[in-house]
Amino acid sequence: MKTLPSPVDGILIHGPETPAFEEGLVAVLGRAPRDLLRPALPYSVIVENQGGRTVAFLGVRFDMVSPRAQQYSVVHYADALRNPDKAELKPGVKRFVCAEPEYTSLVLRGDVAAHTRGRMNLDNLRRMLQVKASVDCVAFADGHFAGPDSQSAFDRLAAERATEEALLSEMEILSHAPGRAVEAMLFQAVQDPDNRARRSAARKLLEGYEAGGTEEALTRARNFRLRVALWR
């Protein structure tokens, strides 16, 4: 697997053919990899934070060429922007990322077996003529966003934050309205067919309303964790 140099200062990416990958893998696992993980290593990378800021959002891109010469790409994201103080990729820390996310989760969760779908997808990776890995984007805990961002994550995250802020503002406006008005607004938002971020946030607030009425819904709204505001 080919690995492209990272476009983000202080963030390194190590491919499986490098000594830094082997060293990083032991650092991440705390031991040598078990047989369960070994089949995934040729399609994995180690991302290392050598900078001075915590990484709260990471996108690693994998480009693949199939046996029929068709090109595919996927970006795997790790998002801690709602709780940047709990982000794991702090200065000096390394992270394992596999083109098959089941194996990334395997390392993060410490599971003892991969799901059948993950093993099947790994078989598909073996048939690829080429696999290439690169750092697609990074957001630091202070909101600074960097990288080529091939899937427009910056715009998506900004739009989701704006949507959530608007919903929270609606809740404040309705704070003194009859409970049925709050319930109606949240119920309508939960069914919004075009805005997943609005549906998701409203569902959490509606659960609060169902548990403790308007007061509980407002408490959850006021304690709602927005993602860190991003900037370039």
mmCIF file of C-alpha atoms in Angstrom:
data_model
loop_
_atom_site.group_PDB
_atom_site.id
_atom_site.type_symbol
_atom_site.label_atom_id
_atom_site.label_comp_id
_atom_site.label_asym_id
_atom_site.label_seq_id
_atom_site.Cartn_x
_atom_site.Cartn_y
_atom_site.Cartn_z
ATOM 1 C CA MET A 1 0.000 0.000 0.000
ATOM 2 C CA LYS A 2 1.294 3.425 -0.942
ATOM 3 C CA THR A 3 1.186 6.221 1.626
ATOM 4 C CA LEU A 4 1.285 9.887 0.633
ATOM 5 C CA PRO A 5 3.085 12.467 2.800
ATOM 6 C CA SER A 6 0.781 14.322 5.159
ATOM 7 C CA PRO A 7 -0.250 17.804 3.970
ATOM 8 C CA VAL A 8 -0.766 18.976 7.565
ATOM 9 C CA ASP A 9 2.195 20.274 9.564
ATOM 10 C CA GLY A 10 2.945 18.177 12.625
ATOM 11 C CA ILE A 11 0.788 15.248 11.515
ATOM 12 C CA LEU A 12 2.603 12.223 10.109
ATOM 13 C CA ILE A 13 1.235 9.118 8.414
ATOM 14 C CA HIS A 14 3.206 5.867 8.418
ATOM 15 C CA GLY A 15 2.506 3.025 6.005
ATOM 16 C CA PRO A 16 2.867 -0.693 6.830
ATOM 17 C CA GLU A 17 6.179 -0.969 4.996
ATOM 18 C CA THR A 18 7.950 1.464 7.344
ATOM 19 C CA PRO A 19 9.722 0.857 10.675
ATOM 20 C CA ALA A 20 7.705 3.751 12.139
ATOM 21 C CA PHE A 21 4.524 1.768 11.480
ATOM 22 C CA GLU A 22 5.798 -1.228 13.439
ATOM 23 C CA GLU A 23 6.922 1.001 16.296
ATOM 24 C CA GLY A 24 3.655 2.902 16.277
ATOM 25 C CA LEU A 25 1.606 -0.274 16.257
ATOM 26 C CA VAL A 26 3.318 -1.543 19.385
ATOM 27 C CA ALA A 27 2.836 1.883 20.996
ATOM 28 C CA VAL A 28 -0.897 1.838 20.179
ATOM 29 C CA LEU A 29 -1.509 -1.766 21.205
ATOM 30 C CA GLY A 30 0.922 -1.904 24.091
ATOM 31 C CA ARG A 31 2.215 -5.194 22.678
ATOM 32 C CA ALA A 32 2.921 -6.990 19.412
ATOM 33 C CA PRO A 33 -0.199 -7.432 17.219
ATOM 34 C CA ARG A 34 -2.149 -10.652 17.602
ATOM 35 C CA ASP A 35 -2.847 -12.971 14.681
ATOM 36 C CA LEU A 36 -6.390 -11.592 14.471
ATOM 37 C CA LEU A 37 -5.100 -8.170 13.408
ATOM 38 C CA ARG A 38 -2.239 -9.225 11.140
ATOM 39 C CA PRO A 39 -4.327 -9.729 7.953
ATOM 40 C CA ALA A 40 -5.442 -6.094 8.178
ATOM 41 C CA LEU A 41 -1.993 -4.561 8.608
ATOM 42 C CA PRO A 42 -1.128 -4.297 4.875
ATOM 43 C CA TYR A 43 -4.158 -1.999 4.508
ATOM 44 C CA SER A 44 -3.552 0.101 7.603
ATOM 45 C CA VAL A 45 -1.616 3.184 8.667
ATOM 46 C CA ILE A 46 -0.401 4.817 11.841
ATOM 47 C CA VAL A 47 -1.191 8.528 12.173
ATOM 48 C CA GLU A 48 1.152 10.345 14.537
ATOM 49 C CA ASN A 49 0.631 13.735 16.133
ATOM 50 C CA GLN A 50 4.052 15.374 16.353
ATOM 51 C CA GLY A 51 2.607 18.856 16.717
ATOM 52 C CA GLY A 52 1.779 20.839 19.814
ATOM 53 C CA ARG A 53 -2.030 20.736 19.591
ATOM 54 C CA THR A 54 -4.595 18.017 20.208
ATOM 55 C CA VAL A 55 -6.330 16.623 17.124
ATOM 56 C CA ALA A 56 -10.098 16.510 17.698
ATOM 57 C CA PHE A 57 -11.125 15.473 14.178
ATOM 58 C CA LEU A 58 -9.223 13.282 11.735
ATOM 59 C CA GLY A 59 -10.008 12.152 8.208
ATOM 60 C CA VAL A 60 -7.892 9.461 6.537
ATOM 61 C CA ARG A 61 -8.544 8.783 2.858
ATOM 62 C CA PHE A 62 -8.062 5.467 1.098
ATOM 63 C CA ASP A 63 -7.985 5.359 -2.709
ATOM 64 C CA MET A 64 -8.356 1.970 -4.357
ATOM 65 C CA VAL A 65 -8.158 0.519 -7.874
ATOM 66 C CA SER A 66 -10.216 -2.620 -8.477
ATOM 67 C CA PRO A 67 -9.242 -5.602 -10.680
ATOM 68 C CA ARG A 68 -11.372 -3.991 -13.409
ATOM 69 C CA ALA A 69 -9.389 -0.761 -13.059
ATOM 70 C CA GLN A 70 -12.304 1.054 -11.419
ATOM 71 C CA GLN A 71 -11.297 3.724 -8.921
ATOM 72 C CA TYR A 72 -12.874 3.986 -5.481
ATOM 73 C CA SER A 73 -12.211 6.239 -2.529
ATOM 74 C CA VAL A 74 -13.418 6.458 1.044
ATOM 75 C CA VAL A 75 -12.582 8.774 3.934
ATOM 76 C CA HIS A 76 -12.746 7.393 7.466
ATOM 77 C CA TYR A 77 -13.381 10.041 10.125
ATOM 78 C CA ALA A 78 -12.734 10.152 13.868
ATOM 79 C CA ASP A 79 -14.731 12.961 15.493
ATOM 80 C CA ALA A 80 -14.221 14.281 19.032
ATOM 81 C CA LEU A 81 -15.209 17.892 18.323
ATOM 82 C CA ARG A 82 -18.054 17.808 20.850
ATOM 83 C CA ASN A 83 -15.630 16.823 23.599
ATOM 84 C CA PRO A 84 -12.206 18.041 22.455
ATOM 85 C CA ASP A 85 -10.823 17.745 25.971
ATOM 86 C CA LYS A 86 -11.387 13.990 25.682
ATOM 87 C CA ALA A 87 -9.812 13.638 22.226
ATOM 88 C CA GLU A 88 -7.235 10.866 22.233
ATOM 89 C CA LEU A 89 -4.856 12.126 19.521
ATOM 90 C CA LYS A 90 -2.941 14.480 21.780
ATOM 91 C CA PRO A 91 0.624 15.676 21.060
ATOM 92 C CA GLY A 92 2.917 12.672 20.858
ATOM 93 C CA VAL A 93 0.076 10.163 20.509
ATOM 94 C CA LYS A 94 -0.393 7.727 17.602
ATOM 95 C CA ARG A 95 -3.573 6.256 16.115
ATOM 96 C CA PHE A 96 -4.193 3.095 14.098
ATOM 97 C CA VAL A 97 -6.472 3.424 11.052
ATOM 98 C CA CYS A 98 -7.425 0.588 8.692
ATOM 99 C CA ALA A 99 -9.070 0.846 5.284
ATOM 100 C CA GLU A 100 -11.647 -1.578 6.722
ATOM 101 C CA PRO A 101 -13.060 0.356 9.716
ATOM 102 C CA GLU A 102 -14.057 -2.814 11.547
ATOM 103 C CA TYR A 103 -10.370 -3.392 12.284
ATOM 104 C CA THR A 104 -9.900 0.194 13.439
ATOM 105 C CA SER A 105 -12.761 -0.366 15.869
ATOM 106 C CA LEU A 106 -11.218 -3.674 16.861
ATOM 107 C CA VAL A 107 -8.112 -1.854 18.085
ATOM 108 C CA LEU A 108 -10.062 0.959 19.750
ATOM 109 C CA ARG A 109 -12.480 -1.362 21.548
ATOM 110 C CA GLY A 110 -10.001 -4.106 22.309
ATOM 111 C CA ASP A 111 -12.354 -6.748 20.906
ATOM 112 C CA VAL A 112 -11.202 -10.318 20.417
ATOM 113 C CA ALA A 113 -12.865 -10.984 17.048
ATOM 114 C CA ALA A 114 -13.796 -9.117 13.883
ATOM 115 C CA HIS A 115 -17.339 -9.247 12.562
ATOM 116 C CA THR A 116 -18.030 -11.336 9.453
ATOM 117 C CA ARG A 117 -18.631 -8.248 7.320
ATOM 118 C CA GLY A 118 -15.235 -6.854 8.301
ATOM 119 C CA ARG A 119 -13.487 -10.060 7.279
ATOM 120 C CA MET A 120 -15.346 -10.113 3.959
ATOM 121 C CA ASN A 121 -14.383 -6.512 3.233
ATOM 122 C CA LEU A 122 -10.774 -7.376 3.992
ATOM 123 C CA ASP A 123 -10.986 -10.078 1.320
ATOM 124 C CA ASN A 124 -12.154 -7.398 -1.115
ATOM 125 C CA LEU A 125 -9.156 -5.239 -0.223
ATOM 126 C CA ARG A 126 -6.807 -8.108 -1.047
ATOM 127 C CA ARG A 127 -8.172 -8.140 -4.588
ATOM 128 C CA MET A 128 -7.480 -4.468 -5.187
ATOM 129 C CA LEU A 129 -4.719 -3.667 -7.655
ATOM 130 C CA GLN A 130 -3.697 -0.640 -5.629
ATOM 131 C CA VAL A 131 -4.496 0.933 -2.261
ATOM 132 C CA LYS A 132 -3.259 4.405 -1.376
ATOM 133 C CA ALA A 133 -3.627 6.165 1.986
ATOM 134 C CA SER A 134 -3.384 9.852 2.861
ATOM 135 C CA VAL A 135 -4.368 12.376 5.519
ATOM 136 C CA ASP A 136 -7.472 14.073 4.129
ATOM 137 C CA CYS A 137 -8.207 16.560 6.887
ATOM 138 C CA VAL A 138 -7.522 17.448 10.493
ATOM 139 C CA ALA A 139 -9.270 19.731 12.974
ATOM 140 C CA PHE A 140 -7.446 20.686 16.138
ATOM 141 C CA ALA A 141 -9.077 21.209 19.519
ATOM 142 C CA ASP A 142 -9.010 24.986 18.971
ATOM 143 C CA GLY A 143 -11.110 24.569 15.801
ATOM 144 C CA HIS A 144 -8.320 25.119 13.274
ATOM 145 C CA PHE A 145 -9.101 22.979 10.226
ATOM 146 C CA ALA A 146 -6.471 21.894 7.698
ATOM 147 C CA GLY A 147 -6.008 19.495 4.810
ATOM 148 C CA PRO A 148 -7.412 19.044 1.283
ATOM 149 C CA ASP A 149 -10.803 17.887 2.641
ATOM 150 C CA SER A 150 -11.902 15.966 -0.445
ATOM 151 C CA GLN A 151 -15.391 15.238 0.932
ATOM 152 C CA SER A 152 -16.125 18.776 2.205
ATOM 153 C CA ALA A 153 -16.222 17.785 5.872
ATOM 154 C CA PHE A 154 -15.574 21.416 6.888
ATOM 155 C CA ASP A 155 -18.767 22.620 5.206
ATOM 156 C CA ARG A 156 -20.799 19.681 6.498
ATOM 157 C CA LEU A 157 -19.696 20.173 10.094
ATOM 158 C CA ALA A 158 -20.280 23.929 9.925
ATOM 159 C CA ALA A 159 -23.777 23.379 8.532
ATOM 160 C CA GLU A 160 -24.599 20.837 11.245
ATOM 161 C CA ARG A 161 -23.431 23.220 13.957
ATOM 162 C CA ALA A 162 -25.552 26.043 12.516
ATOM 163 C CA THR A 163 -28.571 23.729 12.393
ATOM 164 C CA GLU A 164 -28.125 22.720 16.018
ATOM 165 C CA GLU A 165 -27.655 26.332 17.120
ATOM 166 C CA ALA A 166 -30.888 27.280 15.355
ATOM 167 C CA LEU A 167 -32.794 24.477 17.097
ATOM 168 C CA LEU A 168 -31.433 25.505 20.492
ATOM 169 C CA SER A 169 -32.491 29.096 19.788
ATOM 170 C CA GLU A 170 -36.005 27.873 18.974
ATOM 171 C CA MET A 171 -36.070 26.102 22.321
ATOM 172 C CA GLU A 172 -35.165 29.312 24.156
ATOM 173 C CA ILE A 173 -37.850 31.245 22.292
ATOM 174 C CA LEU A 174 -40.400 28.622 23.379
ATOM 175 C CA SER A 175 -39.130 28.454 26.962
ATOM 176 C CA HIS A 176 -42.243 30.216 28.292
ATOM 177 C CA ALA A 177 -44.679 28.761 25.785
ATOM 178 C CA PRO A 178 -47.153 25.997 26.672
ATOM 179 C CA GLY A 179 -45.584 22.561 26.799
ATOM 180 C CA ARG A 180 -47.585 21.408 23.820
ATOM 181 C CA ALA A 181 -45.877 24.062 21.668
ATOM 182 C CA VAL A 182 -42.452 22.710 22.617
ATOM 183 C CA GLU A 183 -43.578 19.152 21.967
ATOM 184 C CA ALA A 184 -45.053 20.080 18.583
ATOM 185 C CA MET A 185 -41.896 21.876 17.474
ATOM 186 C CA LEU A 186 -39.635 18.994 18.520
ATOM 187 C CA PHE A 187 -41.922 16.368 17.031
ATOM 188 C CA GLN A 188 -41.902 18.232 13.724
ATOM 189 C CA ALA A 189 -38.107 18.586 13.833
ATOM 190 C CA VAL A 190 -37.640 14.873 14.522
ATOM 191 C CA GLN A 191 -39.530 14.135 11.302
ATOM 192 C CA ASP A 192 -37.614 16.621 9.138
ATOM 193 C CA PRO A 193 -36.856 14.531 6.019
ATOM 194 C CA ASP A 194 -34.088 16.775 4.735
ATOM 195 C CA ASN A 195 -31.952 17.562 7.760
ATOM 196 C CA ARG A 196 -30.378 14.693 9.680
ATOM 197 C CA ALA A 197 -28.567 17.014 12.106
ATOM 198 C CA ARG A 198 -31.858 18.665 13.074
ATOM 199 C CA ARG A 199 -33.555 15.278 13.488
ATOM 200 C CA SER A 200 -30.765 13.931 15.668
ATOM 201 C CA ALA A 201 -30.571 16.956 17.981
ATOM 202 C CA ALA A 202 -34.361 17.213 18.250
ATOM 203 C CA ARG A 203 -34.618 13.534 19.163
ATOM 204 C CA LYS A 204 -32.398 14.079 22.199
ATOM 205 C CA LEU A 205 -34.469 17.054 23.321
ATOM 206 C CA LEU A 206 -37.741 15.244 22.694
ATOM 207 C CA GLU A 207 -36.535 12.386 24.876
ATOM 208 C CA GLY A 208 -35.971 14.988 27.577
ATOM 209 C CA TYR A 209 -39.473 16.371 27.098
ATOM 210 C CA GLU A 210 -40.982 12.904 27.355
ATOM 211 C CA ALA A 211 -38.980 12.243 30.525
ATOM 212 C CA GLY A 212 -39.618 15.519 32.342
ATOM 213 C CA GLY A 213 -41.622 17.954 30.258
ATOM 214 C CA THR A 214 -40.523 21.389 29.064
ATOM 215 C CA GLU A 215 -38.171 21.929 31.984
ATOM 216 C CA GLU A 216 -36.157 18.800 31.233
ATOM 217 C CA ALA A 217 -36.102 19.536 27.496
ATOM 218 C CA LEU A 218 -34.774 23.037 28.213
ATOM 219 C CA THR A 219 -32.154 21.668 30.594
ATOM 220 C CA ARG A 220 -30.915 19.319 27.894
ATOM 221 C CA ALA A 221 -30.938 22.125 25.342
ATOM 222 C CA ARG A 222 -28.865 24.380 27.600
ATOM 223 C CA ASN A 223 -26.415 21.550 28.281
ATOM 224 C CA PHE A 224 -26.250 20.464 24.645
ATOM 225 C CA ARG A 225 -22.665 20.123 23.442
ATOM 226 C CA LEU A 226 -22.063 21.776 20.106
ATOM 227 C CA ARG A 227 -19.003 20.852 18.115
ATOM 228 C CA VAL A 228 -16.117 23.289 18.327
ATOM 229 C CA ALA A 229 -16.535 26.098 15.776
ATOM 230 C CA LEU A 230 -14.154 25.454 12.887
ATOM 231 C CA TRP A 231 -11.941 27.968 11.115
ATOM 232 C CA ARG A 232 -9.268 27.925 8.427
#
